Tab-separated table of C-alpha atoms and ligand atoms in Angstrom:
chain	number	residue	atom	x	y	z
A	1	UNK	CA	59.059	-47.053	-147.521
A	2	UNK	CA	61.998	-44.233	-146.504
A	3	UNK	CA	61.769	-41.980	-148.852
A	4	UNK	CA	65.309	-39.755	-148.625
A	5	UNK	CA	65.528	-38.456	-152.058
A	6	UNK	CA	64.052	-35.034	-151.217
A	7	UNK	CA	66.926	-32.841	-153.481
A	8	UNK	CA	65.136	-34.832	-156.393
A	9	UNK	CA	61.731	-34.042	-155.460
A	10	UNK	CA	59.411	-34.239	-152.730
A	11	UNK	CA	55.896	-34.609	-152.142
A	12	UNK	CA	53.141	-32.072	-153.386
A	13	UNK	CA	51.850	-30.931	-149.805
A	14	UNK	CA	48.038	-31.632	-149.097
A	15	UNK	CA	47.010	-28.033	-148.313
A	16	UNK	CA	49.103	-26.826	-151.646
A	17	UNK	CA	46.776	-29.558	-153.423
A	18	UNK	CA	43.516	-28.208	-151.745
A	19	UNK	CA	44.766	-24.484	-152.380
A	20	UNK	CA	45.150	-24.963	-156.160
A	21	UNK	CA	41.789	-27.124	-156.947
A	22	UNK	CA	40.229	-24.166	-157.877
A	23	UNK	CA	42.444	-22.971	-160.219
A	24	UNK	CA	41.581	-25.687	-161.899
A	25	UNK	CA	37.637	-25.860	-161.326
A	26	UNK	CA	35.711	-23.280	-160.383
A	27	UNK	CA	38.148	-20.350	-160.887
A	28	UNK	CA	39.721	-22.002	-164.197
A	29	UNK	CA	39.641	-18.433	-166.022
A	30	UNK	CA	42.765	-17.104	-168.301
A	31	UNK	CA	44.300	-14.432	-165.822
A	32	UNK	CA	44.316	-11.588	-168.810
A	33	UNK	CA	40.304	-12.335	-169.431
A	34	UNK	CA	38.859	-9.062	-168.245
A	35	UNK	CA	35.210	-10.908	-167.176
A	36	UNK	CA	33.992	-12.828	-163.776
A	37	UNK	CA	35.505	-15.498	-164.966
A	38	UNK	CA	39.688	-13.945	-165.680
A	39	UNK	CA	39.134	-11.816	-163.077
A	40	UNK	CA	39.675	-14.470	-159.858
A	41	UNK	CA	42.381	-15.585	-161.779
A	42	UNK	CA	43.886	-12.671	-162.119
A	43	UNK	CA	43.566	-11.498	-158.386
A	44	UNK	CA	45.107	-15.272	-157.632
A	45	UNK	CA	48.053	-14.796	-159.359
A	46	UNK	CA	48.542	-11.179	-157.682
A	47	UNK	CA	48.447	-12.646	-154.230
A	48	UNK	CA	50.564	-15.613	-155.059
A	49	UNK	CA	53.250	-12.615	-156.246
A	50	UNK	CA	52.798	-10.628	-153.598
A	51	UNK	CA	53.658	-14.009	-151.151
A	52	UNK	CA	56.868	-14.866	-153.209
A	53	UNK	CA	58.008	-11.348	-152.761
A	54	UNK	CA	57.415	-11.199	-148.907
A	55	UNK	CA	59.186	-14.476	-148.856
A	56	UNK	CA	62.114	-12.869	-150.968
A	57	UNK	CA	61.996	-9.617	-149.673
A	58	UNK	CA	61.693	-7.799	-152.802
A	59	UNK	CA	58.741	-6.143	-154.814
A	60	UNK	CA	56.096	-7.956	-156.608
A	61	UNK	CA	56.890	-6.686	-159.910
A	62	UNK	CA	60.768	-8.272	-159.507
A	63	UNK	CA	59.192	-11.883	-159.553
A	64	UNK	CA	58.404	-13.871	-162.109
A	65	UNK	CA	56.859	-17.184	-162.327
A	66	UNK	CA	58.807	-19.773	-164.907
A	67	UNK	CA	58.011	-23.423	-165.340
A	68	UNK	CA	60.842	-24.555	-162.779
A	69	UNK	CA	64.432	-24.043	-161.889
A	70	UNK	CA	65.659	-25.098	-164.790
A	71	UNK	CA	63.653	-22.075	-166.892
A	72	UNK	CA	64.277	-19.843	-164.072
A	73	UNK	CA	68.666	-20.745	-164.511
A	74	UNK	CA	68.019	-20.129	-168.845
A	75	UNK	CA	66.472	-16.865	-168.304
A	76	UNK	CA	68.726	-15.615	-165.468
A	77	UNK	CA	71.631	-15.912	-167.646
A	78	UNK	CA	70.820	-15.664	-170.823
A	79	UNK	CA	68.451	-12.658	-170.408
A	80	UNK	CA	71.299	-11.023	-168.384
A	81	UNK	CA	73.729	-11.580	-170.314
A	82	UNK	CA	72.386	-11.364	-173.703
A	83	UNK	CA	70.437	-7.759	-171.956
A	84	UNK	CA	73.780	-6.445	-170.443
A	85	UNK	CA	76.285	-4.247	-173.297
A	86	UNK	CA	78.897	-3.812	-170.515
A	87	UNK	CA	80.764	-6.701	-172.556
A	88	UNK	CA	80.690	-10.916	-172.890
A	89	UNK	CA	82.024	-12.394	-169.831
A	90	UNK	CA	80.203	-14.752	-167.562
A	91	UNK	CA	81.846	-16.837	-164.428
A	92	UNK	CA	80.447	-19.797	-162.625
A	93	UNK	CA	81.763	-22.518	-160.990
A	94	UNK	CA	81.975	-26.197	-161.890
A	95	UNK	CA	79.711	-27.529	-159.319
A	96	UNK	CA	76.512	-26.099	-161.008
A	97	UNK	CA	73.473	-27.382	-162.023
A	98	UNK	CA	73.437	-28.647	-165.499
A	99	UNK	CA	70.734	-25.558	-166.190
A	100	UNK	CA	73.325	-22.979	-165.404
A	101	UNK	CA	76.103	-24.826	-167.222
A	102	UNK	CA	74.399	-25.704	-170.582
A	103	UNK	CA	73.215	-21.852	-170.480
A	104	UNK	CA	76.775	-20.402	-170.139
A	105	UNK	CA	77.825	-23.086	-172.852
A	106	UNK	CA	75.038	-21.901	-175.026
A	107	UNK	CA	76.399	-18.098	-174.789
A	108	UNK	CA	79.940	-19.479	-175.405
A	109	UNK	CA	79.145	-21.048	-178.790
A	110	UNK	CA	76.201	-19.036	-180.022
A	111	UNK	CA	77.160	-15.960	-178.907
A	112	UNK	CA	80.636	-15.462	-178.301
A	113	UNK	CA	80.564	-15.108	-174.628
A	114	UNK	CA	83.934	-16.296	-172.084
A	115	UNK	CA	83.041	-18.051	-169.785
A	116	UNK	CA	85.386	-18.567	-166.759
A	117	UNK	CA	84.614	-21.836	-164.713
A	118	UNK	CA	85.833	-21.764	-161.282
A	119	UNK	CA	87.061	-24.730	-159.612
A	120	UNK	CA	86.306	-25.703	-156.036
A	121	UNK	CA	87.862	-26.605	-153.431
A	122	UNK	CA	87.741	-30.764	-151.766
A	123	UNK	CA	84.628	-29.600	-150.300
A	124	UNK	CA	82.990	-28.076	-152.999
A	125	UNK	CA	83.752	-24.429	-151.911
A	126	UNK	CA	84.657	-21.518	-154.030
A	127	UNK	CA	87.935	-19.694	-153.454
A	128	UNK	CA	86.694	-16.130	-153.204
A	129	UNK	CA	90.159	-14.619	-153.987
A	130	UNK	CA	90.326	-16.583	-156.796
A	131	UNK	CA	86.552	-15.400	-157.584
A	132	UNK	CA	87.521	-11.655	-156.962
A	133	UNK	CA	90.563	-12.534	-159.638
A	134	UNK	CA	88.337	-13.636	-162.403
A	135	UNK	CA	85.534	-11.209	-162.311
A	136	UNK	CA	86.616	-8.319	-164.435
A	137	UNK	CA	85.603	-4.948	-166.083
A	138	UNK	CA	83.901	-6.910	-168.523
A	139	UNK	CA	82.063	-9.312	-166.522
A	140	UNK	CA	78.437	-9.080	-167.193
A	141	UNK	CA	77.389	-12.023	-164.796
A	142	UNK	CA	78.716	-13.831	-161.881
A	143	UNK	CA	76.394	-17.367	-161.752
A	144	UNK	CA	77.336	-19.114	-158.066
A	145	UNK	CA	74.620	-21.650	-156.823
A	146	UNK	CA	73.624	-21.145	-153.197
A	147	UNK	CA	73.752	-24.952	-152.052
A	148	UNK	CA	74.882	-27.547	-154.217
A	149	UNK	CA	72.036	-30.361	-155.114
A	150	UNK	CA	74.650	-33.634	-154.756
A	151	UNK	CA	76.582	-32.931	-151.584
A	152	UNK	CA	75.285	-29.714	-150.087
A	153	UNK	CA	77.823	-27.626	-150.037
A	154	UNK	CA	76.215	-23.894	-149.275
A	155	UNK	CA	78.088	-21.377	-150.541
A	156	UNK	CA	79.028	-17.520	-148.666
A	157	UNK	CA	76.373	-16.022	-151.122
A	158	UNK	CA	76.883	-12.396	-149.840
A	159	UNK	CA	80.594	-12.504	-150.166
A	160	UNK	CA	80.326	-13.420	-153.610
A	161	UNK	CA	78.035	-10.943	-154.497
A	162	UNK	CA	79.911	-8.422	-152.671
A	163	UNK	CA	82.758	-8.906	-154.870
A	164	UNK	CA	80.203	-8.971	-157.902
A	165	UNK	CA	78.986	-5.932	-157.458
A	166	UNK	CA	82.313	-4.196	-156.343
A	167	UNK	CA	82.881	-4.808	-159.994
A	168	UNK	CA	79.950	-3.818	-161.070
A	169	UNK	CA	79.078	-7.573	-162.372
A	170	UNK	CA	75.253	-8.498	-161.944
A	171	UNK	CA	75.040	-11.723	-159.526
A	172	UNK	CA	72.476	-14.456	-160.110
A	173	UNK	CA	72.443	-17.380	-157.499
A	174	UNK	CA	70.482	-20.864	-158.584
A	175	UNK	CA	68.549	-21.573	-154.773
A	176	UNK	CA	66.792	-24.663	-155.965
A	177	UNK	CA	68.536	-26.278	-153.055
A	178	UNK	CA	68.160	-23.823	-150.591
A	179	UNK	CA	64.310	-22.839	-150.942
A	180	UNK	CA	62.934	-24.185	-147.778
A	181	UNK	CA	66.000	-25.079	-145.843
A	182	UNK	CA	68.039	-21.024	-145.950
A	183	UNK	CA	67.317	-17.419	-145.744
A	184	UNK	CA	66.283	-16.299	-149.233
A	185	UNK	CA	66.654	-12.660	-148.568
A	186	UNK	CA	67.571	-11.172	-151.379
A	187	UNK	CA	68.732	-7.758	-149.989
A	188	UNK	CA	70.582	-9.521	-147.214
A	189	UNK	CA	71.945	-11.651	-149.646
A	190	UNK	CA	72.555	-9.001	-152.514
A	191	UNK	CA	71.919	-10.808	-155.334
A	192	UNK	CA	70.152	-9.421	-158.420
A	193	UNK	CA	68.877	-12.614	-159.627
A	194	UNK	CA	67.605	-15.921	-157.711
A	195	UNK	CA	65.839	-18.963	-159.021
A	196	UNK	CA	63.770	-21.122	-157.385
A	197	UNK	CA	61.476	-24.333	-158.276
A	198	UNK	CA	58.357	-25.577	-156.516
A	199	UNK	CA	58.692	-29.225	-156.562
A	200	UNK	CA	61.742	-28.879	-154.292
A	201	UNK	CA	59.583	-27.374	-151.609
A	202	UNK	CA	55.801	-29.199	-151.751
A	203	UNK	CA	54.406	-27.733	-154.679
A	204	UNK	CA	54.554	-28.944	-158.386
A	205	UNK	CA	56.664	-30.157	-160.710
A	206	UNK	CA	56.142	-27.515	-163.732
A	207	UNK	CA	56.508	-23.894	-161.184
A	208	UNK	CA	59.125	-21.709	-160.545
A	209	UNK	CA	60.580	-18.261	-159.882
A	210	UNK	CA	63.072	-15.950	-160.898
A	211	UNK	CA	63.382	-13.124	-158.563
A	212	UNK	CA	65.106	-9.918	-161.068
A	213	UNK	CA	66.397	-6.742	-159.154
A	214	UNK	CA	64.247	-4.454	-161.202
A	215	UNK	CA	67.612	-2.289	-162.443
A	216	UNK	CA	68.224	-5.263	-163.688
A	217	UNK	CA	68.028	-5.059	-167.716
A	218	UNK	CA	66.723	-8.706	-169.014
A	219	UNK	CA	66.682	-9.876	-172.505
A	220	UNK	CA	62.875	-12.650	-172.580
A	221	UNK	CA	63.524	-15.933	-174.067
A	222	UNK	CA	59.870	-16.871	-174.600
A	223	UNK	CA	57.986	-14.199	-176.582
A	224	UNK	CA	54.213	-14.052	-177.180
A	225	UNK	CA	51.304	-12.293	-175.410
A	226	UNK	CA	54.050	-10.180	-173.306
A	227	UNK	CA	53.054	-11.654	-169.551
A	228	UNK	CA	54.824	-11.488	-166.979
A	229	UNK	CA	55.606	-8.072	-167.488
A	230	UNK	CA	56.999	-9.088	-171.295
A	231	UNK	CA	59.561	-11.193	-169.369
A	232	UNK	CA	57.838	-14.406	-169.794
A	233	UNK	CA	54.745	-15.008	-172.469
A	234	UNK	CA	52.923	-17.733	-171.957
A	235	UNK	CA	49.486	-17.845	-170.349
A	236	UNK	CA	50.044	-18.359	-166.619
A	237	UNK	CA	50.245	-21.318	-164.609
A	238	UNK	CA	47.996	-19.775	-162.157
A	239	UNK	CA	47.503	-22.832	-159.853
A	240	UNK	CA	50.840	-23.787	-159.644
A	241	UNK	CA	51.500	-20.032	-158.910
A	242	UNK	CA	49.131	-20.905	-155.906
A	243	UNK	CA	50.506	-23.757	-154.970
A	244	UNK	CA	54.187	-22.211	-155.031
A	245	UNK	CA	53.285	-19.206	-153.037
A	246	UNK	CA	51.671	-21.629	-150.433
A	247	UNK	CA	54.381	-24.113	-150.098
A	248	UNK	CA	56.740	-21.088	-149.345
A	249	UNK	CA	54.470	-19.342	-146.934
A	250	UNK	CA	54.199	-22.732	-145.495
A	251	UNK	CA	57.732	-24.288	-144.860
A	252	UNK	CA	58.972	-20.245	-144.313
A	253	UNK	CA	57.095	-20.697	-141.319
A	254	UNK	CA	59.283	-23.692	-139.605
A	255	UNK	CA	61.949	-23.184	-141.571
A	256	UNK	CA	64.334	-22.514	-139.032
A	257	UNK	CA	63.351	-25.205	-136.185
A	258	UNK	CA	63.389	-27.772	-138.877
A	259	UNK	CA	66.083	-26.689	-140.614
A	260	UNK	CA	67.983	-26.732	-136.770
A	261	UNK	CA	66.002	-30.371	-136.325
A	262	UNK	CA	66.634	-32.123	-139.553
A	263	UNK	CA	70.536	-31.427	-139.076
A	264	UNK	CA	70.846	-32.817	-135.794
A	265	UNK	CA	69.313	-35.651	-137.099
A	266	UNK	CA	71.036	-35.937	-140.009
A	267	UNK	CA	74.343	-35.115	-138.511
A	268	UNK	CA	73.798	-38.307	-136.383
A	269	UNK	CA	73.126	-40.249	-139.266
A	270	UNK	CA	76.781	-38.926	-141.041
A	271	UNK	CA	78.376	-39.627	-137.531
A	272	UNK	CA	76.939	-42.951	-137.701
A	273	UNK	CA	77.945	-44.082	-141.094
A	274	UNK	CA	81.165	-42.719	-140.570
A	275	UNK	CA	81.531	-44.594	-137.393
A	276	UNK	CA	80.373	-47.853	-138.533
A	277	UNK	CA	81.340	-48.126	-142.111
A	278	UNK	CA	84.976	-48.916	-143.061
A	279	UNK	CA	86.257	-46.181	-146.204
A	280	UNK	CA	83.201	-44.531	-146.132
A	281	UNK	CA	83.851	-40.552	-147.123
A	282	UNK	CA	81.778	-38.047	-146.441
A	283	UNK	CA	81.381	-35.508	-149.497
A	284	UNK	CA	80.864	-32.073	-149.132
A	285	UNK	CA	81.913	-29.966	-145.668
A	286	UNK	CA	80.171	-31.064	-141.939
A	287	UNK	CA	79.630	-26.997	-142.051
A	288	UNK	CA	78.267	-24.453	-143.899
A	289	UNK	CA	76.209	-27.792	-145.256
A	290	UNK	CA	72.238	-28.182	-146.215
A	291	UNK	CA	70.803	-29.206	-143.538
A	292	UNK	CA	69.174	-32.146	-145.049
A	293	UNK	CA	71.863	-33.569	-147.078
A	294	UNK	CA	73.935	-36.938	-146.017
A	295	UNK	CA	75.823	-37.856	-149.155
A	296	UNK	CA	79.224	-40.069	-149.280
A	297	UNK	CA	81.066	-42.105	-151.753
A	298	UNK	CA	82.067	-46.214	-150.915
A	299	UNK	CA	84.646	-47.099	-152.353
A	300	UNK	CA	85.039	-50.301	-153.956
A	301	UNK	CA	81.168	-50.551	-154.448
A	302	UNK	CA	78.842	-49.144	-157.101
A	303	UNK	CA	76.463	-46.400	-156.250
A	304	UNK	CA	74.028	-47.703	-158.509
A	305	UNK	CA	74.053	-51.548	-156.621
A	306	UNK	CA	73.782	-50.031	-154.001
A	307	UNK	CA	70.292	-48.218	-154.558
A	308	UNK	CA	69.174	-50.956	-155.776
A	309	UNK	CA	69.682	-53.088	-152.407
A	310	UNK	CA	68.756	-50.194	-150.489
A	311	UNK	CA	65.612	-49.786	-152.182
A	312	UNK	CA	64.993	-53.555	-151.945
A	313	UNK	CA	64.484	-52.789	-148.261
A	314	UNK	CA	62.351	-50.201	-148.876
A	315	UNK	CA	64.906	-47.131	-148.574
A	316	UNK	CA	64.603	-44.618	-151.614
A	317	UNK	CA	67.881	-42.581	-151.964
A	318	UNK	CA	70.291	-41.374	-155.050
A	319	UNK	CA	72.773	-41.880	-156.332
A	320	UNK	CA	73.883	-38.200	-156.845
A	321	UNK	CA	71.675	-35.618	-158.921
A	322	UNK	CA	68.173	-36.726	-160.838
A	323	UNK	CA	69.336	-35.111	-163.343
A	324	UNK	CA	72.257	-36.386	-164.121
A	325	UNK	CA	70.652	-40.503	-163.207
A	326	UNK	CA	71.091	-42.732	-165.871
A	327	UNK	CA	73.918	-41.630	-167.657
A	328	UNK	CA	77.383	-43.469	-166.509
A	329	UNK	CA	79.547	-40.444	-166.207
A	330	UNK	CA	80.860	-39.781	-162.979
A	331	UNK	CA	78.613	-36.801	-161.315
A	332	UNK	CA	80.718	-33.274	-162.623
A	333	UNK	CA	80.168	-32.232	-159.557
A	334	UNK	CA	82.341	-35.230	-157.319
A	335	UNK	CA	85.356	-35.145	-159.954
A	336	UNK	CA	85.681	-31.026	-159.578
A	337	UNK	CA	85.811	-31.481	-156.088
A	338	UNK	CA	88.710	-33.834	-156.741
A	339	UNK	CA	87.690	-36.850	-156.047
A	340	UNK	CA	88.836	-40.000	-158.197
A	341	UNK	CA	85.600	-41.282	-161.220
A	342	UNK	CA	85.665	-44.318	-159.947
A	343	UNK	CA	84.993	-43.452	-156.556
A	344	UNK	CA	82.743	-41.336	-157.631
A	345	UNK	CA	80.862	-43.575	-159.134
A	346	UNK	CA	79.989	-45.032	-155.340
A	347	UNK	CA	78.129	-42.479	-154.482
A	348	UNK	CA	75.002	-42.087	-152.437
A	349	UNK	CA	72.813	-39.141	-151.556
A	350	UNK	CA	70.386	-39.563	-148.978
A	351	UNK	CA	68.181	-35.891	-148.474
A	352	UNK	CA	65.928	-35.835	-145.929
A	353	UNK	CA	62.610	-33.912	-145.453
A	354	UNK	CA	61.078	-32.557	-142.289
A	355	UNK	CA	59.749	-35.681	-140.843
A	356	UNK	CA	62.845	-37.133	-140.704
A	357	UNK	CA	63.745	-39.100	-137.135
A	358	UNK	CA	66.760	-40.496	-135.363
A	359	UNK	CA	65.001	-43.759	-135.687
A	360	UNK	CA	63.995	-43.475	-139.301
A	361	UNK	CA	67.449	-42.848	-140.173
A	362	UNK	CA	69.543	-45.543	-137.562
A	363	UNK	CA	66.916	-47.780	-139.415
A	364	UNK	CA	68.747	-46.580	-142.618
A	365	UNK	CA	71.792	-46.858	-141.414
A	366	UNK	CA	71.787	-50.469	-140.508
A	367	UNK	CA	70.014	-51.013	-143.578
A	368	UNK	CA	73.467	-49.277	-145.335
A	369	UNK	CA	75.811	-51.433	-143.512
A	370	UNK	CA	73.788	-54.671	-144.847
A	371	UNK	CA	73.489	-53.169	-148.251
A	372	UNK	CA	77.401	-52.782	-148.359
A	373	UNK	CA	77.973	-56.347	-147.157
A	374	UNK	CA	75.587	-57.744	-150.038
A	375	UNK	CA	77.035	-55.583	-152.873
A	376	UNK	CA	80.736	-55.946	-151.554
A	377	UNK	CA	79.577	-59.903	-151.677
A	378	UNK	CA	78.830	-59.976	-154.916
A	379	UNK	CA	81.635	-57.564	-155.835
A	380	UNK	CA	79.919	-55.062	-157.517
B	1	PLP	N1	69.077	-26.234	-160.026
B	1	PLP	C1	69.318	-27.144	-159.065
B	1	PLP	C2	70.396	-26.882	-158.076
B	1	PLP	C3	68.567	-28.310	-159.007
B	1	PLP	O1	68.828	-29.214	-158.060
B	1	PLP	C4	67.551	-28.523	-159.981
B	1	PLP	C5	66.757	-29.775	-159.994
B	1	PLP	O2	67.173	-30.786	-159.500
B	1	PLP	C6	67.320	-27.529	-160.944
B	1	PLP	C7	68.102	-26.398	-160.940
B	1	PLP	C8	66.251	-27.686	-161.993
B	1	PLP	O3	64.975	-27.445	-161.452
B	1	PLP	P1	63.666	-28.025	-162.211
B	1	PLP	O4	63.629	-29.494	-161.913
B	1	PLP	O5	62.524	-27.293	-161.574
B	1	PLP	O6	63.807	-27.710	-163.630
């Protein structure tokens, strides 16, 4: 099997498994138990902090550990927002995840909040003029993810917070996408609020973080025992905590040589598809691009026929987001970049991890061209 549906989720990572084993055994204590049993936990969880801030480049007491992205996106902007008295004005962009989207659509009907939605442009970029024309005196947050999950599109994340803050807006970025692939500075990219989930990176499903500037006021959605600084009750996932902190130290430390390896490899891949595929499009920009994202729409097929004959020879891919799998709708994320439902319905993602090869992938790519013939065959 190929798997190349990394953006949905990858593997848990077998030190990340061996790190967190005593979280569950030995060292099972509550982390708020003062005895020899809490207190390992407790010291755990500190170091696991302390490694997501290093990796951030922030202070421990500006992290906080959520049960994913999706948590991390709900209290970013909701807890800003509904924090923030500076007024009731959010803007985001159309190519978001579904977390940010439903959260600024939950402000906008339960709270009153406008919410601007910025369009992109045919590569899924955001016009920063037009940006710098909706954020206003009123603005309370500017929501921009930092590479998009379907086609990869990475976004000038310091430009936009630049204009954010020249406003005096707070500026959350959703780097699901990013964590393990970009620089998640936080001062050099001047956000005030960044969320990140483990499974995207080798640790669990169920961890996550939201980085919070510490000047930043936030309003908790889960109350309770008051951890996590009263930003999030909820006893603590301690292992996954582990486990997230690991992964990060982990794929920090190749980061860039993979990053630099995986799009070479991938980039041949695109080239090749390109090359040998009649209508295929490529969606999303050649550059600034994830570097482990090959997605592209064929037109005149079905996406979904096509995973299925690509997984009948053993290739895993997607047919957009995870997220958004199994309903019909074309992805929000294809049609805002302008491109037609029904062709959006063709797509494919392929996302790639770090053992990617050339091989592995001209494997895949033959394996695409055969796929196409069989589902153009049967005229799906
Ligand atoms: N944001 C982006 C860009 C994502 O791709 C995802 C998951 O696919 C999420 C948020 C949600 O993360 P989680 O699955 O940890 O809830």
């Amino acid at each position: 099997m190929i798997y190349l549906d990394n953006a949905a989720t990858t593997p848990v990572r077998r030190e990340v498994v061996e790190a967190m084993w005593p979280y569950f055994t030995s060292e099972f204590g509550n982390p708020s138990s003062h005895h020899e049993i809490g207190e390992p936990a407790a010291l755990a969880l500190t170091q696991a902090r302390e490694n997501i801030a290093e990796w951030l480049g922030c202070r421990a007491s500006e992290v906080i550990f959520t049960s994913g992205g999706t948590e991390a996106d709900n209290l970013a902007i909701k807890g800003i927002a509904l924090a923030t008295p500076r007024g009731k004005h959010i803007v985001t962009t159309a190519i978001e995840h579904q977390a940010v989207l439903e959260s600024c659509d939950y402000l906008k009907r339960q709270h009153g909040f406008e919410v601007t939605v910025l369009g992109v442009d045919g590569e899924g970029l955001v016009d920063l003029d037009a940006l710098a024309a909706a954020v206003r005196a009123d603005t309370t947050l500017v929501s921009v993810m930092y590479a998009n999950n379907e086609v990869g599109t990475v976004q000038p994340i310091a430009e936009i917070a630049a204009i954010a803050k020249k406003q005096g807006a707070a500026m959350h970025t959703d780097a699901v996408q990013a964590a393990g692939w970009l620089d998640l500075d936080v001062s050099k990219l001047g956000v005030d609020a960044l969320s990140i989930s483990g499974h995207k990176l080798g640790a669990p499903k169920g961890i996550g973080v939201l980085f919070v500037r510490g000047r930043v006021p936030l309003e908790p959605l889960m109350h309770g025992g008051g951890q996590e600084r009263g930003n999030r009750s909820g006893t603590e996932n301690v292992a996954g905590a582990v486990g997230l902190a690991l992964a990060a130290r982990l794929s920090e430390a190749t980061r860039e040589e993979d990053a630099a390896r995986v799009a070479e490899i991938r980039d041949g891949f695109i080239e090749e598809v390109l090359r040998t595929v009649d209508d295929a499009i490529l969606t999303g920009p050649r550059q600034p691009r994830l570097p482990n994202n090959a997605s592209f729409c064929f037109p005149g097929t079905s996406g979904e026929s096509l995973l299925l004959e690509l997984a009948g020879q053993g290739i895993i891919c997607s047919s957009g987001s995870a997220c958004a799998a199994g309903s019909d709708e074309p992805s929000h994320v294809l049609v805002a970049m302008g491109i037609k439902p029904e062709v959006a319905q063709t797509a494919v993602r392929f996302s790639l991890d770090g053992t990617a090869t050339a091989h592995q992938m001209r494997v895949v790519a033959s394996a695409l061209r055969a796929a196409l013939v069989s589902v153009r065959k049967l005229g799906a």
